[in-house]
Short mmCIF file of C-alpha atoms in Angstrom, two decimals:
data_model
loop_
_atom_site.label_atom_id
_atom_site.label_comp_id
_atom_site.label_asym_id
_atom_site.label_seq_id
_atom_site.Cartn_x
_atom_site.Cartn_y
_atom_site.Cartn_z
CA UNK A 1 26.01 81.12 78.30
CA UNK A 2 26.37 83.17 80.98
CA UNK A 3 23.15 85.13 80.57
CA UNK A 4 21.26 82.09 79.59
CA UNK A 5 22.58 80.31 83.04
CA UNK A 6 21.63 84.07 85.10
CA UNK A 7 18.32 83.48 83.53
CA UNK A 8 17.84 80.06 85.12
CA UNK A 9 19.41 81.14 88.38
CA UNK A 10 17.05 84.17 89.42
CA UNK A 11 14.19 81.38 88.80
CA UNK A 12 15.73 78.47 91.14
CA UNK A 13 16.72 80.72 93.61
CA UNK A 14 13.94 82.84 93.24
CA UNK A 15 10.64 83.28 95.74
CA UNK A 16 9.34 79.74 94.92
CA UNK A 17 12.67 78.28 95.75
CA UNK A 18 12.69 80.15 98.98
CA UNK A 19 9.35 79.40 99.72
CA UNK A 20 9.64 75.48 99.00
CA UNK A 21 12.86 75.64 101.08
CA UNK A 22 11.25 77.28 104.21
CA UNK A 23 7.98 75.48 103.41
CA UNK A 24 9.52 72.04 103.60
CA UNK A 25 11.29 72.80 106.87
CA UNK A 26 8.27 74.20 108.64
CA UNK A 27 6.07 71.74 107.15
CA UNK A 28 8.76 69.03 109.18
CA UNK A 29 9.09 70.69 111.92
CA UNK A 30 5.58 70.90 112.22
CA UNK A 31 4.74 67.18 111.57
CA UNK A 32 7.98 66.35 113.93
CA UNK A 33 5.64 68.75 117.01
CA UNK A 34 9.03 71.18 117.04
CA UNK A 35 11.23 67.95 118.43
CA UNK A 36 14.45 69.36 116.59
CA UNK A 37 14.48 72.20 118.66
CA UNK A 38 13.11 70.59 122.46
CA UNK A 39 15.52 68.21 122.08
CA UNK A 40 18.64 69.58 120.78
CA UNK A 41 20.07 69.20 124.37
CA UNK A 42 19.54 65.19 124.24
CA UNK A 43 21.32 65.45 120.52
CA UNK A 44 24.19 66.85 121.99
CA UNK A 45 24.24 64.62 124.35
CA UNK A 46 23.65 61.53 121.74
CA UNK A 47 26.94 63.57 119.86
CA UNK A 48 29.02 63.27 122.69
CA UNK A 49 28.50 59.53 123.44
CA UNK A 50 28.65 59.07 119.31
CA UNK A 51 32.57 59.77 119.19
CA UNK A 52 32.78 56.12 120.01
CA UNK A 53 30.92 53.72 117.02
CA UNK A 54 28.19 52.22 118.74
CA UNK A 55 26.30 48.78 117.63
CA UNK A 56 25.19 48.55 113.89
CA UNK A 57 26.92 48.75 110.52
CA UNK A 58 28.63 51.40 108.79
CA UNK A 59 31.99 52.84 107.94
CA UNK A 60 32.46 55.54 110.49
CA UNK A 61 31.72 56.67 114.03
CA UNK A 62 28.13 59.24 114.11
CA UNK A 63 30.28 61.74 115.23
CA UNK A 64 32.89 61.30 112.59
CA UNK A 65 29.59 61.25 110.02
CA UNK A 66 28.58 64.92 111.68
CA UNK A 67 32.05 66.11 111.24
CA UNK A 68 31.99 65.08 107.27
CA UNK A 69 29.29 67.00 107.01
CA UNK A 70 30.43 69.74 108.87
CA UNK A 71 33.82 69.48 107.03
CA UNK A 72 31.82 70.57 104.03
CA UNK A 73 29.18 73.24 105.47
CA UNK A 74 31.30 75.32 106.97
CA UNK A 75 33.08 77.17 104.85
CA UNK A 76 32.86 80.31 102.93
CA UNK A 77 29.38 80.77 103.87
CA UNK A 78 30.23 81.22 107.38
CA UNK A 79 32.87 84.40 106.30
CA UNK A 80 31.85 85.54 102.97
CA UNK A 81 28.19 84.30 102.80
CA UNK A 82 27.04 86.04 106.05
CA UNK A 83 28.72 89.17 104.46
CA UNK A 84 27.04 88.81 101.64
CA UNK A 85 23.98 88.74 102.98
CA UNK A 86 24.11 91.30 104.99
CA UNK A 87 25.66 93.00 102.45
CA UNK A 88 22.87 92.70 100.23
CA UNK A 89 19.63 92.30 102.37
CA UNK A 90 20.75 94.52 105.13
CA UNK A 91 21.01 93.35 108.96
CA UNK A 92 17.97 92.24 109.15
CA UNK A 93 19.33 88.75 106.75
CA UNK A 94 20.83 87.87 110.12
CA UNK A 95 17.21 86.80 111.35
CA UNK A 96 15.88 85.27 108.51
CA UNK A 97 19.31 83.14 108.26
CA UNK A 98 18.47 82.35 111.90
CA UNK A 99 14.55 81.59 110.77
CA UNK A 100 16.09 79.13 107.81
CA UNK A 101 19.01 77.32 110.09
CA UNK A 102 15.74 76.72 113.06
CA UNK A 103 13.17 75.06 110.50
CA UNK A 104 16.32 73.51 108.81
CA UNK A 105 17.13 71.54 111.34
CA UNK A 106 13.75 69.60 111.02
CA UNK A 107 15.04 69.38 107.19
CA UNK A 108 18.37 68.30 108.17
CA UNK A 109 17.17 65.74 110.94
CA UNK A 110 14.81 64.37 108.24
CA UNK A 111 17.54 63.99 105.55
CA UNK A 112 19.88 62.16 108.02
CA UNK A 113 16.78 59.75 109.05
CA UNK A 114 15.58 58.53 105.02
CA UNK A 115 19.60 58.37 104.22
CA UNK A 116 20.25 55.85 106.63
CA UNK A 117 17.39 53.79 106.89
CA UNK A 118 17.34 53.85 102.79
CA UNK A 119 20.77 53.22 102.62
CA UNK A 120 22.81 50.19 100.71
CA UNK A 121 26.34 48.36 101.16
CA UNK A 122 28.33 47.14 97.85
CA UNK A 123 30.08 43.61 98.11
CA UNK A 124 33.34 45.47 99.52
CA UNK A 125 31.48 46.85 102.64
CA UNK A 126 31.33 50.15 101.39
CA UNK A 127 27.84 52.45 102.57
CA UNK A 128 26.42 54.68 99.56
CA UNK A 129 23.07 57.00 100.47
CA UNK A 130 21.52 60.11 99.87
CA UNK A 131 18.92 61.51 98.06
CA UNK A 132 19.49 59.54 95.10
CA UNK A 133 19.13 56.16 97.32
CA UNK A 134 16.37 57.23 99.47
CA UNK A 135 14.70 58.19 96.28
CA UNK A 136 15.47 54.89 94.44
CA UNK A 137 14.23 52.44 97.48
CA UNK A 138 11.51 54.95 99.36
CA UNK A 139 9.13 56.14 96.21
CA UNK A 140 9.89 53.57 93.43
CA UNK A 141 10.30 53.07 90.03
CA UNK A 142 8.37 55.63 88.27
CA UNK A 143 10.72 58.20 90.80
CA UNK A 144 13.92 56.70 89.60
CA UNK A 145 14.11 59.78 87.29
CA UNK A 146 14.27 62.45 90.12
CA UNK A 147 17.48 60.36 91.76
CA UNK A 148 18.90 60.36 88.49
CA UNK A 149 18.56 64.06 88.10
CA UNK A 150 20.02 64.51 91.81
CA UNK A 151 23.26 62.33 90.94
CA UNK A 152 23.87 64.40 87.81
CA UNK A 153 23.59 67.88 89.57
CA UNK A 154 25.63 66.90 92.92
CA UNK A 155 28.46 65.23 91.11
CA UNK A 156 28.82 68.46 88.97
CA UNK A 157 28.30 70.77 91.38
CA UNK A 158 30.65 69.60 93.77
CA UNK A 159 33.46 70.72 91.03
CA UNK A 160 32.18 74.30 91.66
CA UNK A 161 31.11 74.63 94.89
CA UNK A 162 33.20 72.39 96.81
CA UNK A 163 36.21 72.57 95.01
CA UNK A 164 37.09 75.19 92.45
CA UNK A 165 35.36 77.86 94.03
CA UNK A 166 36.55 76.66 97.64
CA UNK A 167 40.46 76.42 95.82
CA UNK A 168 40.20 80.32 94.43
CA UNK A 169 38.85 81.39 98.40
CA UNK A 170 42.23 80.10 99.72
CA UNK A 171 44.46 81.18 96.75
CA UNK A 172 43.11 84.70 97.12
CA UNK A 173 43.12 85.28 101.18
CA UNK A 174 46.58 83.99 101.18
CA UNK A 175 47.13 86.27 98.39
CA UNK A 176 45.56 89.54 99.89
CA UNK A 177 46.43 88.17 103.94
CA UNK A 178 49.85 86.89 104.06
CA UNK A 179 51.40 87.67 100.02
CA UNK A 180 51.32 83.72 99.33
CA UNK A 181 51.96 83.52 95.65
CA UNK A 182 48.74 81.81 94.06
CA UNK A 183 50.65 79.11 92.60
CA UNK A 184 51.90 78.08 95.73
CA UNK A 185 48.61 77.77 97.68
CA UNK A 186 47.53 75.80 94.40
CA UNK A 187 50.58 73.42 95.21
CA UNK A 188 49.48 72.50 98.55
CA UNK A 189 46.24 72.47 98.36
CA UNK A 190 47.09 69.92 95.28
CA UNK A 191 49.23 67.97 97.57
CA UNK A 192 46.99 68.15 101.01
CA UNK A 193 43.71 67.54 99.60
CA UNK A 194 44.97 64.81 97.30
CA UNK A 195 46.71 62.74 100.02
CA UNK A 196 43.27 62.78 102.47
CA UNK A 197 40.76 62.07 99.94
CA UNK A 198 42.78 59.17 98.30
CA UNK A 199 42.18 57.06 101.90
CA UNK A 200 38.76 57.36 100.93
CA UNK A 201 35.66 58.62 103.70
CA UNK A 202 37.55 56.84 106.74
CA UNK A 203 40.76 58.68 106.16
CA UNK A 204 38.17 62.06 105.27
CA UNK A 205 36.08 61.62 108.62
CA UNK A 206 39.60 61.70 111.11
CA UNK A 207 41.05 64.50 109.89
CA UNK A 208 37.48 65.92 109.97
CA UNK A 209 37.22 64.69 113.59
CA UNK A 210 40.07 67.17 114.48
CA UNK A 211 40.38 69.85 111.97
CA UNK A 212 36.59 71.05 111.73
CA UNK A 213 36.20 70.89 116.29
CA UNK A 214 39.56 72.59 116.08
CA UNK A 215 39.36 75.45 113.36
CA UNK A 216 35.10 76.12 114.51
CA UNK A 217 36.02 76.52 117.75
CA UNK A 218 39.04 78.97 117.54
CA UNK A 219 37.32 80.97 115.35
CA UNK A 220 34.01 81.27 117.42
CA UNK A 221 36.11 82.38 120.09
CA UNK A 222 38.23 85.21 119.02
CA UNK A 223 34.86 86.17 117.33
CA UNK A 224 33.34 86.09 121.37
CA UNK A 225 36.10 88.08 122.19
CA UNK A 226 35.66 90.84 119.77
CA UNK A 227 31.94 90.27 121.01
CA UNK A 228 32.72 90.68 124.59
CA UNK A 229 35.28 93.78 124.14
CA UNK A 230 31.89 95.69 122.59
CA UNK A 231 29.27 94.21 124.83
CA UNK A 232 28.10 97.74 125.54
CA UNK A 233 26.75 97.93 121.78
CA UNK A 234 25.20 94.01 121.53
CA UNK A 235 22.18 95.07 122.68
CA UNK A 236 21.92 98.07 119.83
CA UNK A 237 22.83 95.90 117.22
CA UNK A 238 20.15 92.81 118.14
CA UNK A 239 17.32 95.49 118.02
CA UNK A 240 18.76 96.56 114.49
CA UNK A 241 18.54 93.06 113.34
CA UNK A 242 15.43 92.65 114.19
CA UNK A 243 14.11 96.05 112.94
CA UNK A 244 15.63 95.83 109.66
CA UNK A 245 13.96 92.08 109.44
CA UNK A 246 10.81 93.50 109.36
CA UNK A 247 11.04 97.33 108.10
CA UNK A 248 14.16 97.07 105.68
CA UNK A 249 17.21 98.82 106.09
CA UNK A 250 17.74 102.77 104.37
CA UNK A 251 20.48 103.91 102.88
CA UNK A 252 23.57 104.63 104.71
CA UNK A 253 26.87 105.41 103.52
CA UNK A 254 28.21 103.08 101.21
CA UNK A 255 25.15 101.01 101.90
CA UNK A 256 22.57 100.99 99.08
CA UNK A 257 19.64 100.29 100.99
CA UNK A 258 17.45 97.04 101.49
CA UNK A 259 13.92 96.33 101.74
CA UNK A 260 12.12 93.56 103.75
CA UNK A 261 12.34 91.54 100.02
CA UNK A 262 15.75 91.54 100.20
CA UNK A 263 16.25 90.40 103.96
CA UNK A 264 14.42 87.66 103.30
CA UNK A 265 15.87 86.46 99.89
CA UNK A 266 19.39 86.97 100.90
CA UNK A 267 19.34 85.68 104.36
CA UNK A 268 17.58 83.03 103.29
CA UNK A 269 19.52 81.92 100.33
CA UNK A 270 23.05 82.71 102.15
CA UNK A 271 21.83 80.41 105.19
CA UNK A 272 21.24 77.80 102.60
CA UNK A 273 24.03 78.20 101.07
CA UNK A 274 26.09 78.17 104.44
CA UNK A 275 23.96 75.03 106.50
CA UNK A 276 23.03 73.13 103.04
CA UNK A 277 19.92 71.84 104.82
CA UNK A 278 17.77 71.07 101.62
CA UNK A 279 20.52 70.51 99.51
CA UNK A 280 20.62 66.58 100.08
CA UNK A 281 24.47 66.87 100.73
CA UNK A 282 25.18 66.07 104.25
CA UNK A 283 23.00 62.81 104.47
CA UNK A 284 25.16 61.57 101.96
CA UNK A 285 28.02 61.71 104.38
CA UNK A 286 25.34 60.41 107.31
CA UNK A 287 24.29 57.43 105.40
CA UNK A 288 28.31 56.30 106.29
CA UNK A 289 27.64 55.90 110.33
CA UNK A 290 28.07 53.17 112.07
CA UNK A 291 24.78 53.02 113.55
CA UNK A 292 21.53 50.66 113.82
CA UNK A 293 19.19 54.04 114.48
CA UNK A 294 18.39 56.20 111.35
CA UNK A 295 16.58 58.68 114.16
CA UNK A 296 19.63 58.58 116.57
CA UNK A 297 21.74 59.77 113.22
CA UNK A 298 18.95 62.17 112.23
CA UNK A 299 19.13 64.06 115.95
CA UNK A 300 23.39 64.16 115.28
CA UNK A 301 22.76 65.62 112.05
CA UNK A 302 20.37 68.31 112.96
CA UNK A 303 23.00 69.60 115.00
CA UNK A 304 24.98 70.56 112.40
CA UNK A 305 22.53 73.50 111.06
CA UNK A 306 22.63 74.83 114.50
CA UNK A 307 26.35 74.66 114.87
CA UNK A 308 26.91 76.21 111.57
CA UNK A 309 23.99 79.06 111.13
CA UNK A 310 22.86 79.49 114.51
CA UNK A 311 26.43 79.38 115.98
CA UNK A 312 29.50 79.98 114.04
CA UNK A 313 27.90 82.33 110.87
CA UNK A 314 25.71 84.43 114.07
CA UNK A 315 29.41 85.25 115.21
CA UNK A 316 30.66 86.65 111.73
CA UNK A 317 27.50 88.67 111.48
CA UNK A 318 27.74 90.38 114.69
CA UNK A 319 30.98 91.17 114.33
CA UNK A 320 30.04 92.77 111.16
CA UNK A 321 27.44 94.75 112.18
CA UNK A 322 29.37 95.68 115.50
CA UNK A 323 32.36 96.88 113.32
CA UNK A 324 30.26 99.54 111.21
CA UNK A 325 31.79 98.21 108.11
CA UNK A 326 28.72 96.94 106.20
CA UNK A 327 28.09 100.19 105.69
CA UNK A 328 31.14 101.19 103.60
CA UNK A 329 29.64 99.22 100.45
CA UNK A 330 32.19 96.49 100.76
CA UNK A 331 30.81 92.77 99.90
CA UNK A 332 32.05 89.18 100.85
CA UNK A 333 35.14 87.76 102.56
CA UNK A 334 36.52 91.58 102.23
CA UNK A 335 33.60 92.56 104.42
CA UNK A 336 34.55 90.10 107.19
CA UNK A 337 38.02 91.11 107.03
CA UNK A 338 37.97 94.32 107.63
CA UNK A 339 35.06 94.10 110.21
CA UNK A 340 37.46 91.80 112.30
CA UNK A 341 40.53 94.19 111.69
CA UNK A 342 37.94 97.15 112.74
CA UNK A 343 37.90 95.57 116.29
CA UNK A 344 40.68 93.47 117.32
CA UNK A 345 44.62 94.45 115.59
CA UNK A 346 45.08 91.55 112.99
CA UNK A 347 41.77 90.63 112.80
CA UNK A 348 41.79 90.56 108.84
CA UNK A 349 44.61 87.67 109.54
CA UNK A 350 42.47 85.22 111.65
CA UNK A 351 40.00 85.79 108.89
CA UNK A 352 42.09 84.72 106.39
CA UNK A 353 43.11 81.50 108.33
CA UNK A 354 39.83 80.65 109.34
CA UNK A 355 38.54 81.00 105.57
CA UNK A 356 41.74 78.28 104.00
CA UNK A 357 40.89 76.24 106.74
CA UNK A 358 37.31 76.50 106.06
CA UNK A 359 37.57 76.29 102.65
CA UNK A 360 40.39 73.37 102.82
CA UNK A 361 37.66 71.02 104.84
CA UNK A 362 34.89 71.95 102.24
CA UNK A 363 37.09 70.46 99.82
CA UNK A 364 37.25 67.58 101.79
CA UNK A 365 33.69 66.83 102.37
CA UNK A 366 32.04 68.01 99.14
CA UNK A 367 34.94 65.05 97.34
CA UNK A 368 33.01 62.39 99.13
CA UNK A 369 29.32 63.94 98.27
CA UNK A 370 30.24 64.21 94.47
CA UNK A 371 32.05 60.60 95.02
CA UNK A 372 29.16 59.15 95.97
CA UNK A 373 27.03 60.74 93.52
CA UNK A 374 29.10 58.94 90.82
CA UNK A 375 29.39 55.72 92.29
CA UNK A 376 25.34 55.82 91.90
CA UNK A 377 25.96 55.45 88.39
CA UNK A 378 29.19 53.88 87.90
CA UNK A 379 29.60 51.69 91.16
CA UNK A 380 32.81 51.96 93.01
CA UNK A 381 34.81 51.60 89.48
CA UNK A 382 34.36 55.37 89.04
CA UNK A 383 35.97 56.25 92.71
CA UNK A 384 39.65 56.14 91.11
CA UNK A 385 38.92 58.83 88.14
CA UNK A 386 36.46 60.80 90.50
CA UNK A 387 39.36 61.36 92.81
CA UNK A 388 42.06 62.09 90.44
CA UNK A 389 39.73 64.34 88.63
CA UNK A 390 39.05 66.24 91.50
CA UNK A 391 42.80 66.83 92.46
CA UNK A 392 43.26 67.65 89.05
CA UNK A 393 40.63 70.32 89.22
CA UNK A 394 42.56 72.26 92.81
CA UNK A 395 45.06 73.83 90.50
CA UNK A 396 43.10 75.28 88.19
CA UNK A 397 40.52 76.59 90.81
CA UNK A 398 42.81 78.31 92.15
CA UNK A 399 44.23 80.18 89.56
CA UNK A 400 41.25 80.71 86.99
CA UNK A 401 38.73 83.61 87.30
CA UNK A 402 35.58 81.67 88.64
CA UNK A 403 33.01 84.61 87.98
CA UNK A 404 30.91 82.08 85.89
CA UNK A 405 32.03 79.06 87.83
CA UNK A 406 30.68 80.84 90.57
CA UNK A 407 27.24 81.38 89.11
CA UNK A 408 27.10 77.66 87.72
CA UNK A 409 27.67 76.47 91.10
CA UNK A 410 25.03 78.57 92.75
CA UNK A 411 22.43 77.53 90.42
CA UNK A 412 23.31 73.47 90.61
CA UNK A 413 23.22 73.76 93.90
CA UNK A 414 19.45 75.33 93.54
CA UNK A 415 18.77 72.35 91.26
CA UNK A 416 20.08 69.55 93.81
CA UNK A 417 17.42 71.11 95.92
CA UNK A 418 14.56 70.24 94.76
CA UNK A 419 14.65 66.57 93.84
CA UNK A 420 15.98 66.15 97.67
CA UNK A 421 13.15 68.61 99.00
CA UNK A 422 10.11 66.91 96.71
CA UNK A 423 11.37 63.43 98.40
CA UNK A 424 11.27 64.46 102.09
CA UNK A 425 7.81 65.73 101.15
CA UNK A 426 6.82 62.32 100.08
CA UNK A 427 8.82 60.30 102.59
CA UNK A 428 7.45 62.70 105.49
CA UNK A 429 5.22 60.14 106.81
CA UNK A 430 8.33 57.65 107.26
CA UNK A 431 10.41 59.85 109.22
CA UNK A 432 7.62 60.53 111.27
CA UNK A 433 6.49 57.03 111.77
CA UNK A 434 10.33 56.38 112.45
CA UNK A 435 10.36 59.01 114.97
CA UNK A 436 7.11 58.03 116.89
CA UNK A 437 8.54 54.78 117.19
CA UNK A 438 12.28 55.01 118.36
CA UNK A 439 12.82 58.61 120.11
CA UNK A 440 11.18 57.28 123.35
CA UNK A 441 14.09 54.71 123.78
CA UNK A 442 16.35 57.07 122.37
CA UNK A 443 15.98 59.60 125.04
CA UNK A 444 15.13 57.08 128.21
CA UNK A 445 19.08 56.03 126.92
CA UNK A 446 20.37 59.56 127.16
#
């Protein structure tokens, strides 16, 4: 099985999957004139004022909705992903993570715009959207196949990526960090994640609210003091990032080597796998706010790709490449670690903190996406078992050796992808019909 589902997984993450990613984002950001990026400082403004719910319907505030989403992007892509790739594809990943987080925004800002303006409410109130919904009311019938296909891989997925997977990161940097026996970080992560998600996406969007502002910025800035105590090298270590992006990256020490191939396939599919634009995961938790503007949502939401890639996983990667240790032939969260401990005395601490925290709010966030992904096909009578389920599934997370799991997660996740990606192709000329006729307003407001 495991072969069979390696097979599968070099193709969907391979160069067409890459190239349809990228391709898609440019392809909106082209057709959207580059607005993601000329206007992020309006979006952060529109962020700001969305911590109150303005007019329109929905279950929680814009800002709570970004939150949600963030809840579930950053995670252990932000430690062990950035490590990974740089691990892997040499420094010059850094870039092309930076290339896929800039045109993902226009992905991101697009997802967010055909989730809420697709969206539907049960007979209790309750908001369901997403791929599988803008599929199912933006292309039609004969499409009904592709949102069925989307449900099926997100609410599976989620079991990996945002839970099992995410349980095991916490079990094992308490572990290796602090000597936490694994059955105890199994415990409360049992307990904790059990008593948020059981209040449903209200109860998940406050702790959201604080937790992810809290944990992103705390860990951004002991990684800008590191960066600060070493400003003398910065400069050296931007011009290697951008060298190695175009010229690859030769063998040093424990370092195999990387060619300009491998920067781009690794940054690329680690900045995925960090920002999820493309995935179709974080409109699911947009189509939720309380809002009468599927563009004012859509400008929120493209914020999170910069906050995660451009901000908080740039941070890790510096430090990394400051440190010297991706040179030692050391991969993942371990990388991170000891890059942190390299330059600041129990740095390999904060790293562990910031990665259960992480990982904890993942948990959080990716229980709603695979929620809703259910209630697609069972309506809000499969919320109860979805929820226990999940809990259920914490325990054994955390204790189980998730070598396949991890591999079955990865490729799912490759799979969501491209129903969500061939919509936004298709509903392009909505979102930029929407855009044409709202942003003026939008930004005379702001």
């Amino acid at each position: 099985m495991s072969t069979i589902v390696g097979a599968v997984n070099g193709v969907v993450w391979g160069p067409l999957m890459l190239v349809l990613i990228l391709g898609t984002g440019a392809f909106l950001m082209a057709g959207l004139r580059l607005m993601p990026i000329r206007q992020i400082v309006p979006a952060f403004k529109l962020l700001l004022a969305g911590r109150k719910s303005g007019p329109g319907e929905g279950e929680i505030s814009p800002f709570q909705a970004l939150m949600t989403s963030l809840s579930a992007t950053i995670g252990t892509g932000n430690i062990a992903g950035v490590a990974t790739a740089i691990a892997l594809g040499g420094p010059g990943a850094l870039f092309w993570m930076w290339c896929t987080a800039l045109v993902g925004m226009a992905t991101k800002y697009a997802e967010a715009v055909c989730a809420v303006h697709y969206r539907e409410q049960d007979s209790e109130g309750n908001f369901s959207g997403g791929p599988m919904y803008y599929i199912k009311n933006g292309l039609g019938k004969r499409w009904h196949w592709l949102a069925t296909c989307f449900a099926v891989f997100g609410a599976v997925a989620g079991f990996g990526i945002g839970n099992t997977v995410q349980a095991n990161s916490v079990a094992d940097a308490m572990s290796g960090a602090f000597g936490v026996p694994v059955w105890i970080s199994a415990l409360v992560m049992f307990i904790g994640v059990g008593l948020v998600i059981l209040g449903g996406v209200k109860r998940i969007a406050s702790v959201a609210g604080y937790l992810v502002p809290f944990m992103a910025i705390a860990y951004m800035a002991v990684g800008i003091l590191v960066l600060l105590m070493n400003i003398s090298a910065l400069p050296g270590v931007v011009e290697l990032i951008f060298y190695s992006a175009f010229n690859g990256t030769a063998a040093v020490g424990g370092f195999a080597g990387a060619g300009i191939v491998a920067a781009i396939r690794f940054g690329v599919a680690r900045g995925v796998f960090s920002n999820e634009a493309g995935l179709g995961s974080a409109p699911i938790a947009h189509a939720a706010a309380k809002t009468n503007n599927s563009v004012r949502q859509g400008m929120i939401a493209m914020l999170g790709t910069f906050i995660d890639t451009i901000l908080v996983c740039s941070v890790t990667g510096f430090v990394i490449l400051l440190s010297g240790e991706w040179q030692t032939g050391e991969t993942g969260a371990a990388l991170s670690a000891s890059s942190f401990e390299a330059l600041i005395p129990g740095g390999h601490y904060i790293v562990a903190v910031g990665l259960a925290v992480f990982a904890f709010t993942t948990m959080l966030g990716w229980s709603y996406y695979g929620e809703r992904c259910v209630v697609y096909f069972f309506g809000e009578k499969g919320v109860k078992p979805f929820r226990v389920a999940w809990v259920l599934a914490i325990p054994v997370g955390a204790m189980a050796n998730l070598g396949f799991i991890w591999l079955l997660a990865d490729t799912l996740n490759a799979l969501m992808a491209i129903p969500n990606l061939i919509a936004l192709l298709l509903l392009s000329p909505v979102v930029f019909r929407l855009t044409k006729e709202r942003l003026p307003s939008i930004l005379a407001q702001s």
